[in-house]
C-alpha cells in the first residue's frame, strides 16, 4: 500500500493487485477489498491525530465492477462524522 495523500479526515492510497489478492476465478477477492475498506476507514479516523481508532461496528461493501491481477486500486477514505464514541466513514475504491 502506498499513501498518496493525507489530511485531517481524509486519506488516499493505492495498491497494485497481485496474485495474492485474487479469488478462485481470478478477480480481486471481496474479503481483501473489505479489509481495505476497514483499514482505509481506520486511517481516515487516525488522520485526526487519534492514537487508537476503535473497532468496526458495521461494515457494508457494494461491488460494482471487477478488478484483477495487475490492476492499480486507488482508495479514498473519508470521515463523515467523528463523534465521542462512534465514527462514520466512507471508503471509495477505484480501479
XYZ file of N, CA and C in Angstrom:
285
model
N 0.849 -1.171 0.000
C 0.000 0.000 0.000
C 0.897 1.237 0.000
N 0.555 2.168 -0.872
C 1.248 3.452 -0.923
C 0.252 4.551 -0.592
N 0.586 5.393 0.362
C -0.270 6.535 0.661
C -0.002 7.632 -0.355
N -1.076 8.168 -0.932
C -0.959 9.237 -1.913
C -1.106 10.603 -1.269
N -2.022 10.700 -0.306
C -2.230 11.971 0.390
C -2.939 11.711 1.705
N -2.760 12.639 2.631
C -3.447 12.555 3.922
C -3.653 13.970 4.447
N -4.846 14.192 4.954
C -5.184 15.432 5.639
C -6.180 15.052 6.719
N -6.513 15.953 7.583
C -7.433 15.630 8.671
C -8.755 15.125 8.109
N -9.064 13.877 8.382
C -10.333 13.296 7.969
C -10.351 12.652 6.603
N -9.230 12.631 5.908
C -9.218 12.035 4.564
C -7.836 11.472 4.234
N -7.839 10.245 3.706
C -6.613 9.578 3.296
C -6.853 8.926 1.938
N -5.888 9.071 1.037
C -5.945 8.419 -0.271
C -4.709 7.548 -0.424
N -4.897 6.386 -1.042
C -3.778 5.480 -1.250
C -4.010 4.592 -2.448
N -3.021 3.770 -2.749
C -3.137 2.854 -3.884
C -2.471 1.530 -3.550
N -2.949 0.497 -4.224
C -2.403 -0.843 -4.068
C -2.401 -1.495 -5.441
N -1.295 -2.142 -5.799
C -1.270 -2.927 -7.032
C -1.733 -4.338 -6.705
N -2.693 -4.831 -7.463
C -3.254 -6.159 -7.210
C -2.319 -7.221 -7.783
N -1.859 -8.096 -6.896
C -1.027 -9.231 -7.302
C -1.843 -10.511 -7.146
N -1.275 -11.630 -7.558
C -1.994 -12.906 -7.482
C -2.395 -13.259 -6.055
N -1.688 -12.709 -5.055
C -2.012 -12.986 -3.653
C -3.381 -12.450 -3.258
N -3.907 -11.488 -4.005
C -5.178 -10.851 -3.660
C -6.352 -11.396 -4.478
N -6.149 -12.454 -5.248
C -7.182 -12.946 -6.155
C -8.002 -14.073 -5.555
N -9.246 -14.171 -6.020
C -10.104 -15.300 -5.640
C -9.914 -16.426 -6.660
N -10.695 -17.485 -6.542
C -10.537 -18.673 -7.391
C -10.833 -18.419 -8.868
N -11.581 -17.368 -9.177
C -11.907 -17.095 -10.587
C -11.093 -15.931 -11.164
N -10.066 -15.481 -10.434
C -9.138 -14.500 -10.965
C -9.477 -13.046 -10.689
N -10.544 -12.806 -9.955
C -10.889 -11.433 -9.578
C -10.297 -11.084 -8.231
N -10.266 -9.798 -7.932
C -9.782 -9.373 -6.619
C -10.752 -9.894 -5.558
N -10.233 -10.551 -4.553
C -11.062 -11.192 -3.525
C -11.861 -10.153 -2.748
N -13.163 -10.382 -2.618
C -14.044 -9.458 -1.914
C -13.672 -9.275 -0.454
N -13.172 -10.322 0.177
C -12.740 -10.205 1.572
C -11.537 -9.290 1.704
N -10.640 -9.354 0.728
C -9.479 -8.463 0.753
C -9.911 -7.020 0.549
N -10.844 -6.786 -0.397
C -11.353 -5.433 -0.616
C -12.075 -4.911 0.624
N -12.810 -5.789 1.307
C -13.490 -5.388 2.540
C -12.474 -5.011 3.618
N -11.380 -5.731 3.685
C -10.309 -5.386 4.625
C -9.727 -4.021 4.287
N -9.561 -3.732 2.993
C -9.060 -2.428 2.578
C -10.018 -1.317 3.012
N -11.319 -1.566 2.927
C -12.318 -0.597 3.402
C -12.142 -0.369 4.905
N -11.990 -1.440 5.656
C -11.836 -1.344 7.108
C -10.561 -0.583 7.480
N -9.457 -0.935 6.859
C -8.179 -0.267 7.142
C -8.221 1.185 6.684
N -8.778 1.435 5.500
C -8.880 2.804 5.000
C -9.679 3.695 5.932
N -10.806 3.184 6.430
C -11.610 3.951 7.379
C -10.842 4.248 8.651
N -10.087 3.268 9.139
C -9.281 3.478 10.347
C -8.194 4.522 10.110
N -7.568 4.501 8.933
C -6.552 5.502 8.619
C -7.154 6.908 8.571
N -8.350 7.018 8.001
C -9.009 8.330 7.942
C -9.314 8.843 9.353
N -9.757 7.953 10.237
C -10.013 8.349 11.626
C -8.704 8.762 12.300
N -7.659 7.969 12.092
C -6.347 8.264 12.702
C -5.786 9.594 12.203
N -6.182 10.015 10.998
C -5.667 11.273 10.446
C -6.129 12.490 11.246
N -7.058 12.280 12.171
C -7.481 13.349 13.084
C -6.536 13.443 14.286
N -5.463 12.656 14.284
C -4.487 12.697 15.364
C -4.779 11.723 16.491
N -5.719 10.797 16.264
C -6.067 9.826 17.305
C -5.058 8.686 17.318
N -4.683 8.243 18.507
C -3.728 7.140 18.634
C -4.403 5.791 18.464
N -5.673 5.698 18.809
C -6.435 4.468 18.599
C -7.709 4.824 17.843
N -8.183 3.879 17.049
C -9.368 4.154 16.225
C -10.562 3.286 16.587
N -10.427 2.431 17.576
C -11.544 1.596 17.994
C -11.704 0.372 17.116
N -12.914 -0.164 17.113
C -13.235 -1.352 16.314
C -14.416 -1.031 15.407
N -14.535 -1.774 14.328
C -15.665 -1.575 13.421
C -16.914 -2.200 14.020
N -18.016 -1.459 13.984
C -19.286 -1.993 14.476
C -20.208 -2.394 13.338
N -19.953 -1.862 12.132
C -20.774 -2.184 10.963
C -19.935 -1.916 9.723
N -20.013 -2.810 8.751
C -19.249 -2.655 7.520
C -20.120 -3.120 6.366
N -20.320 -2.255 5.396
C -21.113 -2.597 4.221
C -20.299 -2.291 2.979
N -20.221 -3.265 2.082
C -19.433 -3.105 0.862
C -20.297 -3.482 -0.336
N -20.324 -2.622 -1.350
C -21.024 -2.912 -2.614
C -19.969 -3.049 -3.704
N -20.031 -4.135 -4.444
C -19.085 -4.400 -5.516
C -19.745 -4.055 -6.847
N -19.185 -3.080 -7.557
C -19.811 -2.583 -8.784
C -19.118 -3.044 -10.055
N -17.828 -3.339 -9.987
C -17.084 -3.767 -11.165
C -15.898 -4.620 -10.725
N -15.502 -5.578 -11.552
C -14.386 -6.444 -11.167
C -13.027 -5.792 -11.399
N -12.041 -6.318 -10.717
C -10.646 -5.967 -10.970
C -9.848 -7.250 -10.839
N -8.655 -7.257 -11.367
C -7.852 -8.467 -11.319
C -6.380 -8.160 -11.235
N -5.576 -9.198 -11.432
C -4.129 -9.083 -11.307
C -3.590 -7.986 -12.219
N -2.714 -7.168 -11.661
C -2.131 -6.068 -12.411
C -2.903 -4.771 -12.301
N -4.124 -4.832 -11.763
C -4.918 -3.616 -11.582
C -4.272 -2.728 -10.532
N -4.414 -1.451 -10.690
C -3.956 -0.488 -9.700
C -5.202 0.059 -9.004
N -5.398 -0.322 -7.764
C -6.566 0.079 -6.993
C -6.237 1.361 -6.226
N -7.098 2.357 -6.338
C -6.955 3.596 -5.575
C -8.110 3.670 -4.591
N -7.808 3.998 -3.333
C -8.885 4.164 -2.352
C -8.886 5.587 -1.820
N -10.091 6.060 -1.516
C -10.303 7.401 -0.963
C -11.160 7.225 0.284
N -10.555 7.382 1.450
C -11.233 7.160 2.728
C -11.501 8.498 3.404
N -12.757 8.710 3.817
C -13.148 9.968 4.437
C -13.924 9.725 5.723
N -13.710 10.578 6.693
C -14.528 10.569 7.902
C -15.737 11.458 7.636
N -16.922 10.876 7.720
C -18.154 11.642 7.527
C -18.599 12.309 8.814
N -18.422 11.602 9.936
C -18.784 12.159 11.239
C -17.906 11.505 12.290
N -17.308 12.323 13.112
C -16.466 11.832 14.203
C -17.115 12.252 15.505
N -17.745 11.270 16.166
C -18.412 11.547 17.425
C -17.542 11.180 18.610
N -18.153 11.232 19.786
C -17.422 10.918 21.008
C -17.129 9.428 21.132
N -18.078 8.574 20.681
C -17.893 7.128 20.810
C -17.945 6.386 19.481
N -18.435 7.009 18.421
C -18.518 6.366 17.106
C -18.008 7.308 16.026
N -17.479 6.717 14.976
C -17.092 7.484 13.791
C -17.759 6.843 12.584
N -18.155 7.643 11.642
C -18.756 7.158 10.404
C -17.816 7.514 9.264
N -17.462 6.503 8.474
C -16.526 6.720 7.382
C -17.115 6.236 6.069
N -16.531 6.715 4.983
C -16.866 6.245 3.641
C -15.553 5.986 2.928
N -15.467 4.822 2.292
C -14.262 4.480 1.540
C -14.683 4.093 0.129
N -14.216 4.842 -0.850
C -14.460 4.527 -2.252
C -13.200 3.896 -2.823
N -13.385 2.841 -3.608
C -12.268 2.146 -4.254
C -12.467 2.225 -5.756
N -11.426 2.654 -6.449
C -11.485 2.818 -7.895
C -10.443 1.936 -8.553
N -10.778 1.424 -9.728
C -9.865 0.593 -10.499
C -9.364 1.419 -11.669
